[in-house]
CSV table of C-alpha atoms in Angstrom, one decimal:
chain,number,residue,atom,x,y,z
A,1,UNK,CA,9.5,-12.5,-20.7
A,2,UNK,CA,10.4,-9.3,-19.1
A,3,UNK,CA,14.1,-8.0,-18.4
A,4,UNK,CA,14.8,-7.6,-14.8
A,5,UNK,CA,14.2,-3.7,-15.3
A,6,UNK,CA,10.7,-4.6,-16.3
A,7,UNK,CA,9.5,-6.5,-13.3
A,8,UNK,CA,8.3,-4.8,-10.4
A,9,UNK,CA,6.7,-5.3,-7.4
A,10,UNK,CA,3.4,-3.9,-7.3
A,11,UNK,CA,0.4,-6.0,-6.9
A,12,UNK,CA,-3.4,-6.9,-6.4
A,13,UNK,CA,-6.0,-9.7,-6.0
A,14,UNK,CA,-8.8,-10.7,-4.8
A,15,UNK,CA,-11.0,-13.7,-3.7
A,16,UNK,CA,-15.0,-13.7,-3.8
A,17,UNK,CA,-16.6,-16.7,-1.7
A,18,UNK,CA,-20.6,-16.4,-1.3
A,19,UNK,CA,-20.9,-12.8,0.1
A,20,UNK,CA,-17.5,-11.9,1.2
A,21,UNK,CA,-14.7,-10.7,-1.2
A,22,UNK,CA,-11.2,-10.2,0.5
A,23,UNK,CA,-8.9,-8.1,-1.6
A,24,UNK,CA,-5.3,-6.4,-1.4
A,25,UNK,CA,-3.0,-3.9,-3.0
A,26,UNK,CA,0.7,-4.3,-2.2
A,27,UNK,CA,4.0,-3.4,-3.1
A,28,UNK,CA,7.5,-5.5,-2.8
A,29,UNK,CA,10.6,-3.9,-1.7
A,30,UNK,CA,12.8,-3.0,-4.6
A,31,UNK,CA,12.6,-4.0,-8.0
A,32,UNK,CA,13.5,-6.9,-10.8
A,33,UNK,CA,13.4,-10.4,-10.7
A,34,UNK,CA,13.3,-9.9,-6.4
A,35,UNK,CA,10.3,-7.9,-6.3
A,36,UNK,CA,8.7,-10.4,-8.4
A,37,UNK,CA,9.2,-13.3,-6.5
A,38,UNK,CA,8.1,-11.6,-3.3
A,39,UNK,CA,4.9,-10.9,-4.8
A,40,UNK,CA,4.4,-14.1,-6.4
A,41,UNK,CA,5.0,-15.7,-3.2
A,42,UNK,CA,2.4,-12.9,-1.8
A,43,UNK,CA,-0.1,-13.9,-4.0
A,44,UNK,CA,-0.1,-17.9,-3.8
A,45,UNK,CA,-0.1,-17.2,-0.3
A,46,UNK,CA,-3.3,-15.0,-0.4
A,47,UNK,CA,-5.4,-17.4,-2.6
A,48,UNK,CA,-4.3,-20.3,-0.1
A,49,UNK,CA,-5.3,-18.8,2.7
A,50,UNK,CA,-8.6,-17.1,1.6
A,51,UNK,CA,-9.6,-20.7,1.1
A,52,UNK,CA,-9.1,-21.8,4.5
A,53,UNK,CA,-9.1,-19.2,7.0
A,54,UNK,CA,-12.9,-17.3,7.1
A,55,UNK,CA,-11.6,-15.1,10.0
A,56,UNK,CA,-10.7,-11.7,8.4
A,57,UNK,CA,-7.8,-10.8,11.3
A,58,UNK,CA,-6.6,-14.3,11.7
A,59,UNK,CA,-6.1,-14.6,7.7
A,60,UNK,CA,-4.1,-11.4,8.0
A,61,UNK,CA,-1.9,-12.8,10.9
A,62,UNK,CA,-1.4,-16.4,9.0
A,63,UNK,CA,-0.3,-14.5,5.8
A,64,UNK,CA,2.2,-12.3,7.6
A,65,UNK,CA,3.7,-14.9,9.6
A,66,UNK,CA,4.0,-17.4,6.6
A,67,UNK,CA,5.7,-14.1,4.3
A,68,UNK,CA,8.2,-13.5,7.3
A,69,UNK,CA,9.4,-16.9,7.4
A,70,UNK,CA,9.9,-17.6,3.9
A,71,UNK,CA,11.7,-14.3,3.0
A,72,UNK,CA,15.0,-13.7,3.5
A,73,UNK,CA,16.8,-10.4,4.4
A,74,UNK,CA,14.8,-7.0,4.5
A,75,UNK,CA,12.2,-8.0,2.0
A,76,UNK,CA,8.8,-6.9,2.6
A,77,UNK,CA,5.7,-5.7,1.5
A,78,UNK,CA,3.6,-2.7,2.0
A,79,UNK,CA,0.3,-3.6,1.6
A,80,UNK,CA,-3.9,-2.7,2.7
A,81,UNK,CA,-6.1,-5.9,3.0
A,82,UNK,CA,-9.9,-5.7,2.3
A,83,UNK,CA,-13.0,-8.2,3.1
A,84,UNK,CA,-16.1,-6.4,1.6
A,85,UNK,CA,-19.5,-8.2,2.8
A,86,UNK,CA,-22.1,-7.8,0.4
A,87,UNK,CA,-24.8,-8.7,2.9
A,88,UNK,CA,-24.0,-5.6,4.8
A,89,UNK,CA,-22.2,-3.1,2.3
A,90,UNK,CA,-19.5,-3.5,5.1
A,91,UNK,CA,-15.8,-2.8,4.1
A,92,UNK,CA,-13.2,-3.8,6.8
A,93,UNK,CA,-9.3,-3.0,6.2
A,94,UNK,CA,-6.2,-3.7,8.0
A,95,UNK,CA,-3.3,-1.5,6.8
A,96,UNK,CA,0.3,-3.0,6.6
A,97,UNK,CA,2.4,0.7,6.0
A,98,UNK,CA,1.1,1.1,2.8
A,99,UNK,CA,0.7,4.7,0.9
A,100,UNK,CA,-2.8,6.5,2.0
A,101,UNK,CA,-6.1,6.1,-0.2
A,102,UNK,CA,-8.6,8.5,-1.5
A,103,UNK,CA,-11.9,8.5,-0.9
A,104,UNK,CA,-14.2,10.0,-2.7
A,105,UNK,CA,-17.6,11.5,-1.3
A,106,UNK,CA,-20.3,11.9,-3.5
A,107,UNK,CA,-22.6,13.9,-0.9
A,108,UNK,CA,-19.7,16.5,0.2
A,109,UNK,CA,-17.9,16.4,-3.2
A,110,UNK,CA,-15.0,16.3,-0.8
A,111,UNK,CA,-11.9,13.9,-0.9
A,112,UNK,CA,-10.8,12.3,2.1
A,113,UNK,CA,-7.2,11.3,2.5
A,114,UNK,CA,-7.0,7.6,4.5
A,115,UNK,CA,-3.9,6.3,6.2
A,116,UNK,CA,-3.8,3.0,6.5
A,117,UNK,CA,-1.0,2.3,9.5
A,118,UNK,CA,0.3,-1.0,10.5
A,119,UNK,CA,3.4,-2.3,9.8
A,120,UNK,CA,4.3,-4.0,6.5
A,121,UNK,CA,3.9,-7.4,6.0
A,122,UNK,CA,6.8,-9.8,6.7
A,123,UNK,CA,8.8,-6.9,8.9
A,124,UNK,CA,7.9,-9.2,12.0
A,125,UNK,CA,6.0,-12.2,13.5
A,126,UNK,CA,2.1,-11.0,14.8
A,127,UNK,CA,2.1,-12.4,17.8
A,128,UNK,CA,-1.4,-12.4,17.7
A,129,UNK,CA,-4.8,-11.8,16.3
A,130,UNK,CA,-5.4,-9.0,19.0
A,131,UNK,CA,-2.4,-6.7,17.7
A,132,UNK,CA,-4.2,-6.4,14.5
A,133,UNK,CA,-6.2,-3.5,13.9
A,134,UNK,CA,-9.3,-3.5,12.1
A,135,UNK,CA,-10.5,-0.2,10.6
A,136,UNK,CA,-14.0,0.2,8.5
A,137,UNK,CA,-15.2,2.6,5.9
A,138,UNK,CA,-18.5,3.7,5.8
A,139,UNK,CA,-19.5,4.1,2.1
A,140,UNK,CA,-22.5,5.6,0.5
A,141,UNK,CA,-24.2,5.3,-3.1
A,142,UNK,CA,-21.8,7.2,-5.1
A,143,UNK,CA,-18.5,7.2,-3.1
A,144,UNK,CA,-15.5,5.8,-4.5
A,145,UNK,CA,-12.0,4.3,-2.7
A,146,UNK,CA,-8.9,4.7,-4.8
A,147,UNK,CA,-5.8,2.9,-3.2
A,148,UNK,CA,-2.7,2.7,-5.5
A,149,UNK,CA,0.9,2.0,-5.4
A,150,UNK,CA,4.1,4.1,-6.1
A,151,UNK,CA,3.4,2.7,-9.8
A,152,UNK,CA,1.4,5.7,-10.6
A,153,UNK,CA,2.8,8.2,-8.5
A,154,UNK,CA,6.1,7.4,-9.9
A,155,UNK,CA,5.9,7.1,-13.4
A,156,UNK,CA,7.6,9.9,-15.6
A,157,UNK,CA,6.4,11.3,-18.9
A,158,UNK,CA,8.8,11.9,-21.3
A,159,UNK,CA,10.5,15.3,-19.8
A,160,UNK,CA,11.2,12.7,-16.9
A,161,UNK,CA,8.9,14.5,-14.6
A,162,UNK,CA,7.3,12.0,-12.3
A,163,UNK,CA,3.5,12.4,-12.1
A,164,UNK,CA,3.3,13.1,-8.5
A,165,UNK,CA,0.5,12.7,-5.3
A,166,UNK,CA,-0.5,16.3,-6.1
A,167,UNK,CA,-1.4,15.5,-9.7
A,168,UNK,CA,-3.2,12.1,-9.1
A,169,UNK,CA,-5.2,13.8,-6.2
A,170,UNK,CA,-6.0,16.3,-8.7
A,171,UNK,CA,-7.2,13.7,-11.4
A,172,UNK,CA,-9.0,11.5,-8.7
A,173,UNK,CA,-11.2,14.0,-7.7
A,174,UNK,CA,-12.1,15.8,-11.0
């Protein structure tokens, strides 16, 4: 048991069925015992709905639209959501205005900065399927995606100097 300054609100998951895998990264407004809830509520959510719903957009929608009703206030969660098909090698995202990733390529040696977009989840009802914006990454043998939360970029050594985008950049690509 954690004390309410220990809980935060940064989360993952995923769900593999046959060839597809659908996967997030998120982070609650605020922090403590609130934050916590939120995601917990994120996550039962996620694994309900990857059961049921096999269309990638209309999962997203459902998900949103369930969050926003059941939170309360200005609650809500920054997040990117994945569906990787193995068949293919074909990674799909939606972005709900979470912080950008890093991609790495291994042919250029280069690192690309990707914004996700979108509005969090649970900031409004989707009307609709067709709002949602599906973007894909093309990957190679070799690349790597790095998506994170303000966990890392936050977190202070003991001068309480906060590690920084710079500095994780940096890291990533060396």
């Amino acid at each position: 048991i954690h004390g309410k300054d220990k809980i935060v609100g940064d989360t993952f998951g995923y769900y593999k069925d046959g060839n597809k895998t659908l996967f997030y990264i998120g982070d609650a407004t605020g922090h403590g015992v609130q934050a916590g809830f939120t995601v917990a509520l994120l996550s039962k959510l996620f694994f309900e709905f990857s059961k049921k719903i096999r269309i990638f957009s209309e999962f997203f929608v459902t998900l949103n639209n369930e969050l926003k009703q059941k939170l309360k206030g200005r609650i809500f969660v920054t997040s990117v959501f994945f569906e990787l098909d193995a068949t293919n090698n074909k990674l799909v995202f939606i972005g709900a205005g979470h912080d950008p990733m890093l991609l790495y390529r291994k042919k250029t040696n280069t690192v690309e900065k990707i914004i996700p977009g979108g509005l969090a989840l649970g900031v409004r009802l989707i009307p609709n399927i067709a709002s949602v914006k599906l973007k894909e990454i093309e990957m190679t043998e070799g690349d790597v995606l790095f998506g994170y939360t303000d966990g890392i970029v936050e977190v202070k050594d003991s001068t309480n100097t906060m590690y920084g985008l710079d500095r994780m950049e940096k890291s990533f690509k060396a």
